[in-house]
Coordinates of C-alpha atoms and ligand atoms in Angstrom, one line a residue:
M668 CA 2.0 -7.8 -16.4
D669 CA 6.0 -7.5 -17.1
F670 CA 8.5 -6.9 -14.3
E671 CA 12.1 -6.0 -15.6
L672 CA 15.0 -6.3 -12.6
Q673 CA 16.8 -3.4 -13.7
Y674 CA 19.6 -3.5 -10.8
T675 CA 20.3 -5.0 -7.7
D676 CA 22.4 -3.1 -5.0
P677 CA 25.6 -5.1 -4.2
C678 CA 25.4 -4.2 -0.2
S679 CA 21.9 -5.4 0.3
R680 CA 18.9 -6.8 -1.3
A681 CA 17.6 -3.2 -2.7
R682 CA 16.4 -3.4 -6.2
A683 CA 15.4 -1.1 -9.1
G684 CA 12.9 -2.4 -11.5
K685 CA 10.2 -1.7 -13.8
I686 CA 6.4 -3.2 -13.9
T687 CA 4.6 -2.8 -17.1
T688 CA 0.9 -3.1 -17.2
D689 CA -1.6 -2.2 -19.7
H690 CA -2.4 1.2 -18.1
G691 CA 1.3 2.3 -18.0
C692 CA 4.6 1.4 -16.4
I693 CA 5.7 1.8 -12.7
N694 CA 9.4 2.4 -11.7
T695 CA 10.1 0.6 -8.5
P696 CA 10.6 1.0 -5.5
I697 CA 7.2 2.8 -5.5
F698 CA 5.0 4.1 -3.1
M699 CA 1.2 3.6 -4.1
P700 CA -1.5 6.5 -2.8
V701 CA -4.4 4.9 -1.1
G702 CA -7.5 5.6 -2.6
T703 CA -10.0 3.4 -0.6
V704 CA -13.3 4.4 -2.1
A705 CA -12.4 5.5 -5.5
S706 CA -10.7 8.7 -4.4
V707 CA -7.4 9.5 -2.8
K708 CA -8.9 11.5 0.1
A709 CA -8.7 15.1 -0.4
V710 CA -6.7 14.9 -3.7
H711 CA -7.4 15.8 -7.2
L712 CA -6.4 13.6 -9.8
H713 CA -4.3 16.5 -11.6
E714 CA -2.5 16.7 -8.4
L715 CA -2.1 12.9 -8.2
K716 CA -0.7 12.8 -11.8
E717 CA 1.2 16.0 -12.2
D718 CA 2.4 17.1 -8.9
I719 CA 2.6 13.8 -6.8
K720 CA 3.7 11.9 -9.9
A721 CA 1.8 9.1 -8.6
Q722 CA 2.4 6.0 -11.0
I723 CA -0.3 3.6 -9.5
I724 CA -2.9 4.1 -7.0
L725 CA -5.1 1.6 -4.6
G726 CA -8.5 0.9 -4.2
N727 CA -10.5 -1.5 -1.7
T728 CA -12.6 -4.2 -3.0
Y729 CA -14.2 -3.9 0.6
H730 CA -15.6 -0.4 0.2
L731 CA -16.0 -0.4 -3.8
Y732 CA -18.3 -3.5 -3.4
L733 CA -20.4 -1.8 -0.7
R734 CA -20.1 1.5 -2.3
P735 CA -21.0 2.5 -5.3
G736 CA -21.7 -1.3 -6.0
L737 CA -20.7 -3.6 -8.7
D738 CA -23.7 -2.6 -10.8
T739 CA -22.6 1.0 -10.8
L740 CA -18.7 -0.1 -11.7
E741 CA -19.8 -2.4 -14.5
K742 CA -22.0 0.2 -16.1
A743 CA -19.2 2.7 -15.7
G744 CA -16.8 0.2 -17.5
G745 CA -14.4 -0.5 -14.4
L746 CA -13.1 1.8 -12.1
H747 CA -10.4 3.5 -14.4
K748 CA -13.3 4.7 -16.1
F749 CA -15.7 5.8 -13.0
N750 CA -13.1 7.9 -11.4
G751 CA -11.0 9.1 -14.6
W752 CA -7.5 7.6 -13.2
D753 CA -6.1 6.0 -16.1
R754 CA -2.7 4.6 -14.8
P755 CA -2.5 1.3 -13.1
I756 CA -4.6 0.3 -10.1
L757 CA -3.9 -2.3 -7.5
T758 CA -7.0 -3.6 -5.0
D759 CA -6.7 -4.9 -1.9
S760 CA -9.0 -8.1 -1.8
G761 CA -11.2 -7.2 1.1
G762 CA -10.2 -9.6 3.9
F763 CA -8.1 -7.2 5.6
Q764 CA -10.8 -4.4 5.8
V765 CA -13.6 -6.6 6.9
F766 CA -11.7 -7.5 9.8
S767 CA -10.8 -3.9 10.7
L768 CA -14.0 -2.4 9.7
S769 CA -17.0 -4.4 9.5
E770 CA -19.5 -5.8 12.6
N771 CA -20.1 -9.5 13.6
R772 CA -17.4 -10.7 11.0
K773 CA -16.8 -14.5 11.1
L774 CA -14.4 -16.5 9.1
T775 CA -15.2 -19.9 8.0
E776 CA -13.9 -22.5 5.7
E777 CA -16.0 -21.1 2.9
G778 CA -15.0 -17.3 3.3
A779 CA -15.3 -14.2 5.5
H780 CA -18.9 -13.4 6.7
F781 CA -19.7 -9.7 7.6
R782 CA -22.0 -7.2 8.0
S783 CA -21.6 -4.0 6.1
H784 CA -20.2 -1.0 8.4
I785 CA -22.4 1.1 6.2
D786 CA -25.9 -0.4 6.9
G787 CA -25.6 -3.6 8.7
S788 CA -26.4 -5.8 5.5
K789 CA -25.0 -9.1 5.6
H790 CA -22.3 -10.5 2.9
L791 CA -19.9 -13.1 2.2
F792 CA -16.6 -12.9 0.7
T793 CA -15.2 -16.1 -0.6
P794 CA -11.8 -16.4 -2.5
E795 CA -13.5 -17.0 -5.8
K796 CA -16.1 -13.9 -5.2
V797 CA -13.1 -11.7 -4.6
V798 CA -11.8 -12.5 -7.9
D799 CA -15.0 -11.8 -9.5
I800 CA -15.5 -8.7 -7.9
Q801 CA -11.9 -7.4 -8.7
R802 CA -12.6 -8.5 -12.2
I803 CA -15.6 -6.1 -12.3
I804 CA -13.7 -3.2 -10.8
G805 CA -11.0 -4.0 -13.2
S806 CA -7.9 -3.5 -11.2
D807 CA -4.6 -4.0 -13.2
I808 CA -3.4 -6.0 -10.1
M809 CA -5.7 -8.0 -7.8
M810 CA -5.0 -9.6 -4.6
A811 CA -6.0 -12.9 -2.8
L812 CA -8.3 -13.3 0.1
D813 CA -6.4 -13.7 3.4
E814 CA -6.6 -13.4 7.0
C815 CA -4.3 -11.1 8.7
P816 CA -4.0 -12.3 12.3
P817 CA -3.0 -9.7 14.9
G818 CA 1.0 -9.3 15.5
Q819 CA 0.3 -11.0 19.0
S820 CA -1.3 -13.9 18.0
D821 CA 0.2 -17.2 19.5
Y822 CA 1.7 -19.8 17.3
S823 CA -1.2 -22.4 17.2
Y824 CA -3.8 -19.6 15.9
A825 CA -1.0 -18.1 13.6
K826 CA -0.6 -21.7 12.2
K827 CA -4.5 -22.6 11.8
S828 CA -5.1 -19.0 10.2
L829 CA -2.2 -19.3 7.7
Q830 CA -3.5 -22.9 6.7
L831 CA -7.0 -21.3 6.1
T832 CA -5.1 -18.5 3.9
Q833 CA -3.2 -20.9 2.0
R834 CA -6.3 -23.2 1.2
W835 CA -8.2 -19.9 0.1
L836 CA -5.1 -19.0 -1.9
E837 CA -5.6 -22.2 -3.9
R838 CA -9.1 -21.6 -4.5
G839 CA -8.6 -17.9 -5.7
W840 CA -5.7 -18.8 -7.4
K841 CA -7.4 -21.5 -9.6
H842 CA -10.4 -19.2 -10.0
F843 CA -8.1 -16.4 -11.2
C844 CA -6.6 -18.8 -13.9
E845 CA -10.2 -19.9 -15.0
T846 CA -11.4 -16.4 -15.6
E847 CA -10.7 -13.3 -17.6
G848 CA -11.0 -9.6 -17.7
K849 CA -14.0 -7.9 -18.7
Y850 CA -12.7 -4.5 -20.3
G851 CA -10.1 -5.9 -22.7
Y852 CA -6.8 -5.3 -20.6
K853 CA -4.8 -7.9 -19.0
Q854 CA -5.3 -8.2 -14.7
T855 CA -2.9 -10.0 -12.6
F856 CA -3.3 -11.5 -9.2
F857 CA -0.9 -11.5 -6.4
P858 CA -0.6 -14.0 -3.6
I859 CA -0.1 -12.7 0.0
V860 CA 2.3 -14.4 2.5
Q861 CA 1.1 -14.4 5.9
G862 CA 2.6 -16.5 9.0
C863 CA 2.5 -13.7 11.8
V864 CA 5.9 -13.4 13.7
Y865 CA 6.8 -17.2 13.4
P866 CA 10.1 -17.7 10.9
D867 CA 8.9 -21.5 10.2
L868 CA 5.4 -20.2 9.1
R869 CA 6.7 -17.3 7.1
K870 CA 9.1 -19.6 5.5
D871 CA 6.2 -22.4 4.6
A872 CA 4.0 -19.3 3.5
A873 CA 6.9 -18.0 1.1
K874 CA 7.5 -21.2 -0.4
H875 CA 3.8 -22.0 -1.0
V876 CA 3.4 -18.6 -2.8
A877 CA 6.6 -18.8 -4.9
Q878 CA 5.4 -22.0 -6.2
L879 CA 2.6 -20.4 -7.9
E880 CA 4.8 -18.5 -10.1
A881 CA 2.5 -15.5 -9.7
D882 CA 3.5 -12.1 -11.6
G883 CA 4.3 -10.7 -8.0
N884 CA 4.1 -11.5 -4.6
A885 CA 2.7 -9.6 -1.5
I886 CA 3.7 -9.8 2.3
G887 CA 0.9 -9.2 4.8
G888 CA 0.4 -9.3 8.4
L889 CA 3.4 -7.0 9.2
A890 CA 2.9 -3.7 11.0
V891 CA 0.0 -4.9 13.1
G892 CA 1.2 -4.7 16.6
E893 CA 4.4 -6.8 16.5
P894 CA 7.8 -5.1 17.2
T895 CA 9.4 -3.3 14.4
E896 CA 12.4 -5.4 14.7
K897 CA 10.1 -8.7 14.3
M898 CA 8.8 -7.0 10.9
Y899 CA 12.2 -6.4 9.6
E900 CA 13.0 -10.0 10.7
M901 CA 10.1 -11.4 8.8
I902 CA 10.7 -9.4 5.5
D903 CA 14.3 -10.8 5.7
V904 CA 13.0 -14.6 6.0
V905 CA 10.3 -14.2 3.4
N906 CA 12.5 -12.2 0.9
E907 CA 15.3 -15.0 1.0
I908 CA 12.7 -17.2 -0.7
L909 CA 10.2 -15.1 -2.7
P910 CA 11.6 -15.1 -6.3
T911 CA 14.0 -12.3 -7.2
D912 CA 12.7 -11.9 -10.7
K913 CA 9.1 -10.9 -9.6
P914 CA 7.9 -7.8 -7.9
R915 CA 7.5 -8.1 -4.1
Y916 CA 5.0 -5.6 -2.3
L917 CA 4.7 -5.0 1.5
M918 CA 1.2 -4.5 2.3
G919 CA 0.1 -1.4 4.3
V920 CA 3.5 -0.2 5.5
G921 CA 4.6 2.3 6.7
T922 CA 6.6 5.6 8.2
P923 CA 9.3 6.5 5.8
A924 CA 11.8 4.6 7.9
N925 CA 9.8 1.6 7.5
I926 CA 10.0 2.0 3.9
L927 CA 13.6 2.8 3.5
E928 CA 14.2 -0.4 5.7
G929 CA 11.8 -2.4 3.4
I930 CA 13.7 -1.2 0.4
E931 CA 17.1 -2.3 1.9
R932 CA 15.3 -5.9 2.4
G933 CA 14.1 -6.1 -1.3
I934 CA 10.8 -4.9 -1.2
D935 CA 9.5 -3.2 -4.5
M936 CA 6.3 -1.8 -3.8
F937 CA 4.4 0.0 -0.7
D938 CA 1.1 1.4 0.5
C939 CA -0.1 3.1 3.4
V940 CA -2.8 5.5 4.8
M941 CA -0.4 7.2 6.9
P942 CA 0.6 10.2 4.4
T943 CA -3.1 11.0 3.8
R944 CA -4.5 10.3 7.4
N945 CA -1.9 11.4 9.3
G946 CA -1.5 14.6 7.1
R947 CA -5.3 15.6 7.8
N948 CA -4.3 15.4 11.3
G949 CA -1.6 18.0 10.7
M950 CA 1.2 15.7 10.7
L951 CA 3.7 16.4 7.8
F952 CA 6.6 14.0 6.8
T953 CA 9.6 15.7 5.1
A954 CA 13.3 15.0 4.2
N955 CA 14.5 16.9 7.2
G956 CA 12.1 15.7 9.8
I957 CA 8.6 15.3 11.0
M958 CA 6.4 18.8 11.8
N959 CA 3.3 18.8 13.6
M960 CA 1.4 21.8 12.2
R961 CA -0.9 22.4 14.9
N962 CA 2.3 23.7 16.9
K963 CA 2.6 27.2 18.2
K964 CA 5.9 27.2 16.9
W965 CA 5.0 27.8 13.4
A966 CA 2.6 30.6 14.2
D967 CA 5.0 33.1 13.1
D968 CA 7.2 31.1 10.5
F969 CA 6.6 32.7 7.2
S970 CA 9.0 30.3 5.4
P971 CA 7.7 28.0 2.5
I972 CA 6.2 24.8 3.9
D973 CA 9.1 22.5 2.7
P974 CA 12.1 24.3 0.7
D975 CA 13.4 20.9 -0.2
G976 CA 9.8 19.6 -1.4
T977 CA 8.9 18.7 -4.7
S978 CA 5.2 19.6 -4.8
Y979 CA 3.8 23.1 -5.6
V980 CA 2.2 23.5 -2.1
D981 CA 5.6 23.0 -0.6
H982 CA 6.7 26.6 -2.0
Q983 CA 3.2 28.3 -2.5
Y984 CA 2.4 28.4 1.4
S985 CA 4.0 29.2 4.3
K986 CA 4.2 27.1 7.5
A987 CA 2.5 29.9 9.4
Y988 CA -0.4 29.9 6.8
L989 CA -1.0 26.0 7.1
R990 CA -1.0 26.3 10.9
H991 CA -3.5 28.8 10.7
L992 CA -5.7 26.5 8.3
F993 CA -5.3 23.9 10.7
I994 CA -6.1 25.7 13.8
S995 CA -9.3 27.1 11.9
N996 CA -10.3 23.6 10.5
E997 CA -10.0 24.8 7.2
I998 CA -10.4 22.1 4.3
L999 CA -7.6 23.4 2.4
A1000 CA -5.4 22.4 5.4
M1001 CA -6.1 18.7 4.9
Q1002 CA -5.7 19.1 1.1
I1003 CA -2.3 20.7 1.3
A1004 CA -1.1 18.2 3.8
S1005 CA -2.0 15.4 1.5
V1006 CA -0.3 16.8 -1.4
H1007 CA 2.8 17.4 0.4
N1008 CA 3.0 14.2 2.1
L1009 CA 1.9 12.0 -0.9
A1010 CA 4.6 13.9 -2.8
F1011 CA 7.2 13.3 -0.3
Y1012 CA 6.5 9.6 -0.2
V1013 CA 6.7 9.1 -3.8
W1014 CA 9.7 11.3 -4.1
L1015 CA 11.5 9.1 -1.2
T1016 CA 10.9 5.7 -3.2
Q1017 CA 11.8 7.5 -6.5
E1018 CA 14.9 8.8 -5.0
A1019 CA 16.2 5.4 -3.5
R1020 CA 15.6 4.3 -6.9
K1021 CA 18.0 6.7 -8.3
H1022 CA 20.6 5.8 -5.5
I1023 CA 20.2 2.0 -6.1
L1024 CA 20.9 2.5 -9.6
N1025 CA 24.2 4.6 -9.0
G1026 CA 25.3 2.5 -6.4
T1027 CA 24.9 4.9 -3.5
F1028 CA 21.7 3.2 -1.9
K1029 CA 23.4 2.1 1.3
T1030 CA 25.1 5.5 2.3
W1031 CA 22.1 7.5 1.3
K1032 CA 19.9 5.3 3.2
D1033 CA 21.7 5.5 6.4
E1034 CA 21.8 9.4 6.3
M1035 CA 18.0 9.4 5.3
I1036 CA 17.0 7.3 8.2
I1037 CA 18.2 9.8 10.6
R1038 CA 16.8 12.6 8.7
V1039 CA 13.3 11.3 8.1
T1040 CA 12.7 10.4 11.9
H1041 CA 14.0 13.9 13.2
R1042 CA 11.3 16.0 15.1
L1043 CA 11.3 19.5 13.8
Ligands
PRF115 N1 -3.5 -8.5 4.1 C1 -4.4 -7.6 3.2 N2 -4.3 -6.6 3.3 C2 -3.6 -5.5 4.0 C3 -2.9 -6.4 5.0 C4 -2.8 -7.9 4.9 O1 -2.2 -8.6 5.8 C5 -1.9 -5.4 5.6 C6 -1.1 -5.6 7.1 N3 -0.2 -4.8 7.2 C7 -2.6 -4.4 5.2 N4 -3.1 -4.5 4.2 N5 -5.1 -8.2 2.2

């Protein structure tokens, strides 16, 4: 994997860059749609590519390992062959999902022990094993096994947790360096900075990660219950230390405003379930504000869903029609909302990129923050 830093905004840390993988290029900053179980929920590949213009999608080691399982993925020739997505894929390592989904989970020095949320079966993820699993999945970007402590963790827990994440990282990195991809293309491996809301832990974590000289670096453990201002402060602390010539990925964040603030602080890659999950519940994000499509106020509004939107659903369907679909619990409502929201998120990051490249990022961002947080 290669990263070309194309331009850095003189007024902030915002950057425009280009990641090159064996499955194609990614123009950063970029939003990556989440495809947990090998599908971006409710969205066809054709829509993802042609309409949403997704450049990279996510998969989850935890989910894919449990279902369809490694035998199937290996027989298929990897995830790209299995689901037909031929552009880059990033997989999360599973630690975060073990903690949010599985039962009876327990961390030891060895790894994360858990029971499947599907059938209760017992499993162990070690730092080495999640590399092996991601080798079989065949993601272009693999993630290290980490522990993500809650945002309210006290200092002593956060410190112990970070030390475990760091020991796991050493093991995962070593195993990554000793192994190779199975399908004839290159895979890379991103370490993850943890450290909760404590600046000294975050600095220590960022230095530890930086010395590995990985192709890219991730920031985890944010947007997990800490105040938003703390999240921004931690991004600043970490990005002061992470190398500027490697992409930086902020995991699982967030609202359109969070993404703009992240870009300003030097983040290049984002993922979040918010556009799809909130979309399926009727929440639409637009450049003019947030709409709850179940609201009565849209009942007789026959104007297009989003006149400024970039996807065909924005112009094809009216607000009144989409509201009717939500109220009637029609599957199509979720499909339309998912396409709209993902197209908006990708557009937002690519629009930020344009403004970084032509030197107007700061003024554009200040105006955009007000617009995207408005309630329609
Ligand atoms: N670690 C991993 N995946 C994640 C997170 C993390 O801390 C987060 C936190 N926002 C989302 N996804 N491995």
